[in-house]
Amino acid sequence: MPLTRRHFLAAATATAAVAATGVPAFAAPAAAPTEPDFRIPVSPDDTPQQLVAKAARVRPTQRQLAWQALEKTAFLHFGVNTFTGLEWGTGDEDPNVFQPTGLDTDQWARALRDGGFKLAILTVKHHDGFVLYPSRYTNHSVASSSWRGGAGDVLRSFADSMRTYGIKVGVYISPADENQYLDGVYANGSARTTRTIPTLVDGDGRTGRDLPSYALDATDYGAHMLNQLYEVLTEYGPVDEVWFDGAQGRIPPDKVEKYDWDSWYALVRALAPNASIAVSGPDVRWVGNEGGMARENEWSVIPVKDTGNGKYDYVLPYDAEDNGSREALVEAQPNAAALQWWPAECDVSIRPGWFYHADQQPKTVEQLTDIWYRSVGRGAVLLLNVPPDTDGLLPAADVARLKEFRERTDRELPRDLARGARVRDDGAGTRTLDLGRATAVDRIRIAEDIRHGQQVEHVVVEAQVNGAWTTVTEAGTVGAARILVLPAPVTARRWRLRVTQARSAVYIGEFGLYKSQV
Ligand code: FUL
């Protein structure tokens, strides 16, 4: 049965408009709200001043703003590894090892909600290629397990539960796929040709339906990924984050699969226009470590290079100590194509492994709180992994820890004492607060209104003590958030935030004062 609608995606870059040619009935999804300042080209001839001026003009997209506001997001690593005890599977696991007999995704959702998480990302497919929903394109899936007689669908349960509890849905779909390598698809050297997505299979339940169909360039494996993305993004409701890992898997050194990033991004944009494409993607950057820690001075405006196939990547090392200051912009310039809004995501597991292992224990509340200060408190988004166990449940110790973590961060910054204060902003980047009476403060939360980009390079916080303005603390970058901890409470009625160095006009989004109760 022929597909009745066919769309050709201009897949040059993730932010390029998706063009549906010759098919007026189909309104191409809002792939690209105008995003002119998301990625600004630079040239080797730019002076340092011109580079900084360009950096000051870079702006987040609506999608990135929505992602940034989540602050705390969760990862759920779950799959055959949960049962084999491995961290990286082999691709030839017996699907019958997957037996989460007590699977209760509502329990996951409640624990994450109580922990204050706004989005959760499930490993729908890890590097072993085992998928947690019944895919038409592989036998390495829940459908081949005797669990629930082959009728189990973890992705369905997960997505339904998260939405019931008000948590947004994200999907991790590993580009590396050991099972497809064993099947001769991954890294098989096939040519990149135009493929029709979805590619209907024998007995496909979608046959005859009026499906949007896309013509996209891909290798055999690239098409496999596109077909799985199509299933996940059309059959499970709205998705807000698609997480592409950078690993290539354990394949022989003479084999390589060059990922069809341009086509993958274009399909995600078309089918899930609100989804941030993370890590190996244009919207969200890996912070550069798996410890959940952002740099003390974290920039969201990053020099990038065009690696071909639609993917832009770091110019400076992913873990460079400084990847966005004026000096870093100059250092990166010879190899940079552009400056891009590319904010940091801090991924870390609550346990030593990404997958559940019975002999491991969750981190302490102190450790998690420290991670929170170093991630959310430095303008990044925290992505905390909490792995379900072999019953298909989040372990009781982890559930309790998530709740304690939430309660602890609530006590770190219990109430904004600046609410209701008399506020005076002067044009020179100073905000002064009069709290009406002397008030003890030991935590300060500041933010730029990042709709106007990231501009602050240095700020000081001052309090009027004995009639004199006294520096209480200072910081470099601010961005989406900066939480500062004072070594001891300072008591004062008048407080002010003074921007002492910036790239351009600063829009202060927040100047909050807190007294912790810890
Ligand atoms: C890594 C993967 O190799 C790990 O298994 C895990 O999924 C982590 C979040 O990303 O690159």
XYZ file of C-alpha atoms and ligand atoms in Angstrom, residues 75 77 87-88 126-127 172 243 245 290 347 354, ligand 1:
23
model
C 17.936 9.393 33.920
C 19.249 3.230 32.870
C 27.534 -1.710 32.186
C 27.992 -2.232 28.438
C 21.535 1.225 25.164
C 24.679 0.180 23.253
C 17.918 7.801 25.234
C 19.557 11.962 24.162
C 25.336 9.403 23.300
C 30.162 12.116 34.557
C 24.910 13.786 34.099
C 24.675 3.687 35.371
C 27.920 6.942 28.343
C 27.503 5.504 28.094
O 28.542 4.759 27.508
C 27.136 4.995 29.458
O 26.823 3.636 29.452
C 25.955 5.806 29.953
O 24.823 5.548 29.152
C 26.293 7.292 29.963
C 25.163 8.176 30.359
O 26.768 7.688 28.704
O 28.599 7.495 27.328
